Amino acid sequence: MTSFSTPITWQRPSMTQAALAPGGVVNGKPASTRRLDDGCQDRVAASFELMAALLAEVELPEVLALVVRRAGLMARADLAFMALPGPGPNTLSIEVAAGANADRIRGESVRVGTSVLGKVFMTGRPLALQVATDAPLKGLPLPAGPILLLPLDTGERTCGVLALAGQSGNVSFTASVKRQLRIFASTSASMIEIAEERRGNHLG
């Protein structure tokens, strides 16, 4: 398995998004319907941007950074990061991060067998938690509130874990947002694998 140890230069995106008033009507649609439509549209737009990046043959670190940036925007998260297989055995390293405390969390490592990040990596199953009450995450400088952990699963292997942490008012991620992010994580895993294989071919 390739070790993603290449330093990544990150330009922090703006995570602020205009919120629709509860029960409001936008362009003739109830706000709840518009939010669902926008979630799907955001995911499709993010997927197309990722595919365009691959067609442009951008480097693997840029692909990883793009996945994190777009997932953070989709989730309206305070912090988005990606944990990848680390240089040490049975470790995951947080190589890409954006948002609150991104500089502090980037470069941190966790043990696969003793962390929820490792659990998601090993099982290939997503988890939704509250950071403030989850002991395995207390050692990381994460914003208080909900956190969604998604396996970057190609169907044949899991190449990492995508995490979205914290929202304004500590509001949990909605079911529709979780669904769109799961689809995006699956798409991203396949794209990352393509970029990884291309990188290996160039190095070879």
Coordinates of C-alpha atoms in Angstrom, one line a residue:
M1 CA 0.0 0.0 0.0
T2 CA 1.4 3.4 -1.0
S3 CA 2.3 5.7 1.9
F4 CA 1.0 9.2 1.5
S5 CA 3.8 11.1 3.2
T6 CA 4.2 13.9 0.6
P7 CA 3.8 17.3 2.3
I8 CA 0.7 19.1 1.0
T9 CA 0.3 22.9 0.7
W10 CA -3.2 23.7 1.7
Q11 CA -5.1 26.9 0.9
R12 CA -7.9 27.2 3.4
P13 CA -11.3 27.6 1.8
S14 CA -14.1 29.6 3.2
M15 CA -16.5 27.3 5.0
T16 CA -19.3 29.8 5.5
Q17 CA -22.4 29.3 3.4
A18 CA -25.7 31.3 3.4
A19 CA -28.4 29.4 5.3
L20 CA -32.0 29.2 4.2
A21 CA -34.6 30.3 6.8
P22 CA -36.5 27.3 8.2
G23 CA -39.8 26.7 6.3
G24 CA -38.9 29.5 3.8
V25 CA -39.6 29.4 0.1
V26 CA -36.9 29.9 -2.5
N27 CA -37.8 30.1 -6.2
G28 CA -41.2 28.6 -5.5
K29 CA -39.8 25.6 -3.6
P30 CA -39.9 24.9 0.2
A31 CA -36.5 25.4 1.8
S32 CA -36.3 21.8 2.8
T33 CA -36.8 20.7 -0.8
R34 CA -34.2 23.2 -2.0
R35 CA -31.7 22.0 0.5
L36 CA -32.1 18.4 -0.7
D37 CA -31.7 19.5 -4.3
D38 CA -28.7 21.6 -3.5
G39 CA -27.1 18.7 -1.7
C40 CA -27.4 16.5 -4.7
Q41 CA -26.2 19.3 -7.0
D42 CA -23.2 20.0 -4.8
R43 CA -22.2 16.4 -4.8
V44 CA -22.5 16.1 -8.6
A45 CA -20.6 19.4 -9.1
A46 CA -17.9 18.2 -6.7
S47 CA -17.6 14.9 -8.5
F48 CA -17.3 16.6 -11.9
E49 CA -14.6 18.9 -10.5
L50 CA -12.7 15.8 -9.2
M51 CA -13.0 14.1 -12.6
A52 CA -11.8 17.2 -14.4
A53 CA -8.8 17.3 -12.1
L54 CA -7.9 13.7 -13.0
L55 CA -8.3 14.4 -16.7
A56 CA -5.9 17.4 -16.2
E57 CA -3.5 14.9 -14.6
V58 CA -3.1 16.9 -11.4
E59 CA -0.8 15.4 -8.8
L60 CA -2.1 13.0 -6.1
P61 CA -1.7 15.5 -3.2
E62 CA -3.9 18.0 -5.1
V63 CA -6.6 15.4 -5.7
L64 CA -6.6 14.6 -1.9
A65 CA -6.8 18.3 -1.1
L66 CA -9.7 18.8 -3.6
V67 CA -11.7 15.9 -2.0
V68 CA -11.3 17.4 1.5
R69 CA -12.1 20.9 0.3
R70 CA -15.3 19.9 -1.5
A71 CA -16.5 17.5 1.2
G72 CA -16.1 20.3 3.8
L73 CA -18.1 22.7 1.7
M74 CA -20.8 20.1 1.1
A75 CA -21.1 19.3 4.8
R76 CA -20.8 23.0 5.9
A77 CA -18.3 21.6 8.4
D78 CA -16.0 23.5 10.7
L79 CA -13.2 21.1 9.9
A80 CA -12.6 18.5 7.2
F81 CA -9.7 16.1 7.1
M82 CA -8.5 12.9 5.6
A83 CA -6.7 10.1 7.4
L84 CA -4.5 7.9 5.2
P85 CA -2.2 4.9 5.9
G86 CA 0.8 6.2 7.8
P87 CA 4.5 5.4 7.4
G88 CA 4.4 3.3 10.6
P89 CA 2.6 -0.1 10.8
N90 CA -1.0 -0.1 11.7
T91 CA -1.2 3.7 11.8
L92 CA -3.3 6.4 10.1
S93 CA -1.8 9.8 9.4
I94 CA -3.8 13.0 8.9
E95 CA -2.1 14.5 5.9
V96 CA -4.8 16.8 4.6
A97 CA -7.0 19.1 6.6
A98 CA -9.0 22.4 6.2
G99 CA -10.9 24.6 8.6
A100 CA -10.7 25.1 12.3
N101 CA -7.5 23.8 13.9
A102 CA -6.3 22.5 10.5
D103 CA -2.7 23.4 11.2
R104 CA -2.8 21.7 14.5
I105 CA -4.3 18.4 13.4
R106 CA -2.3 18.1 10.2
G107 CA 0.5 15.5 10.7
E108 CA -1.2 13.8 13.7
S109 CA -1.2 10.0 13.7
V110 CA -3.5 7.5 15.3
R111 CA -3.3 3.7 15.9
V112 CA -5.7 1.7 13.7
G113 CA -6.6 -0.7 16.5
T114 CA -7.4 1.8 19.2
S115 CA -9.2 4.6 17.4
V116 CA -12.6 5.2 15.8
L117 CA -10.8 6.3 12.6
G118 CA -9.1 2.9 12.6
K119 CA -12.4 1.2 13.1
V120 CA -14.0 2.9 10.1
F121 CA -10.8 2.1 8.1
M122 CA -10.9 -1.6 9.0
T123 CA -14.7 -2.2 8.7
G124 CA -15.4 0.1 5.8
R125 CA -18.5 1.3 7.6
P126 CA -19.3 5.0 8.3
L127 CA -19.8 6.4 11.8
A128 CA -21.6 9.5 13.1
L129 CA -20.5 10.6 16.6
Q130 CA -20.3 13.5 19.0
V131 CA -16.7 14.7 19.3
A132 CA -17.2 16.0 22.9
T133 CA -18.4 12.6 24.2
D134 CA -16.2 10.2 22.2
A135 CA -13.1 9.4 24.2
P136 CA -10.9 8.0 21.3
L137 CA -11.2 11.4 19.6
K138 CA -10.4 13.6 22.7
G139 CA -6.7 13.6 21.9
L140 CA -7.2 15.5 18.6
P141 CA -8.0 19.2 18.5
L142 CA -11.4 18.8 16.9
P143 CA -14.3 21.3 17.2
A144 CA -17.0 20.3 19.6
G145 CA -20.2 18.8 18.0
P146 CA -21.0 16.2 15.5
I147 CA -18.4 14.3 13.4
L148 CA -19.0 12.1 10.4
L149 CA -16.4 9.5 9.5
L150 CA -16.6 8.0 6.0
P151 CA -14.5 5.2 4.6
L152 CA -12.9 6.0 1.3
D153 CA -13.9 2.6 0.0
T154 CA -13.5 1.5 -3.6
G155 CA -15.5 -1.7 -3.1
E156 CA -12.3 -3.7 -3.1
R157 CA -10.3 -1.9 -0.5
T158 CA -10.4 1.1 1.8
C159 CA -7.7 3.7 1.0
G160 CA -8.5 6.1 3.9
V161 CA -11.1 7.9 6.0
L162 CA -12.8 11.2 5.3
A163 CA -13.9 13.1 8.3
L164 CA -16.2 16.1 8.7
A165 CA -16.4 17.7 12.1
G166 CA -18.5 20.4 13.8
Q167 CA -21.3 22.5 12.5
S168 CA -22.7 25.9 13.6
G169 CA -24.9 25.4 16.7
N170 CA -23.7 21.7 17.0
V171 CA -26.5 20.7 14.7
S172 CA -26.2 17.0 13.6
F173 CA -25.6 16.3 9.9
T174 CA -29.0 15.6 8.3
A175 CA -29.8 12.2 6.7
S176 CA -29.7 13.7 3.2
V177 CA -26.3 15.3 3.8
K178 CA -24.9 12.0 5.1
R179 CA -26.3 10.2 2.0
Q180 CA -24.7 12.7 -0.4
L181 CA -21.4 12.6 1.4
R182 CA -21.3 8.8 1.4
I183 CA -21.8 8.8 -2.3
F184 CA -19.1 11.4 -2.8
A185 CA -16.7 9.5 -0.5
S186 CA -17.2 6.4 -2.7
T187 CA -16.6 8.3 -5.9
S188 CA -13.6 10.0 -4.4
A189 CA -12.1 6.7 -3.4
S190 CA -12.1 5.4 -6.9
M191 CA -10.6 8.7 -8.2
I192 CA -7.9 8.6 -5.5
E193 CA -7.0 5.0 -6.6
I194 CA -6.7 6.2 -10.2
A195 CA -4.4 9.1 -9.2
E196 CA -2.4 6.7 -6.9
E197 CA -1.9 4.2 -9.7
R198 CA -0.9 6.9 -12.1
R199 CA 1.6 8.2 -9.6
G200 CA 3.1 4.8 -9.1
N201 CA 3.5 4.3 -12.8
H202 CA 5.3 7.7 -13.1
L203 CA 7.6 6.8 -10.2
G204 CA 8.3 3.4 -11.8

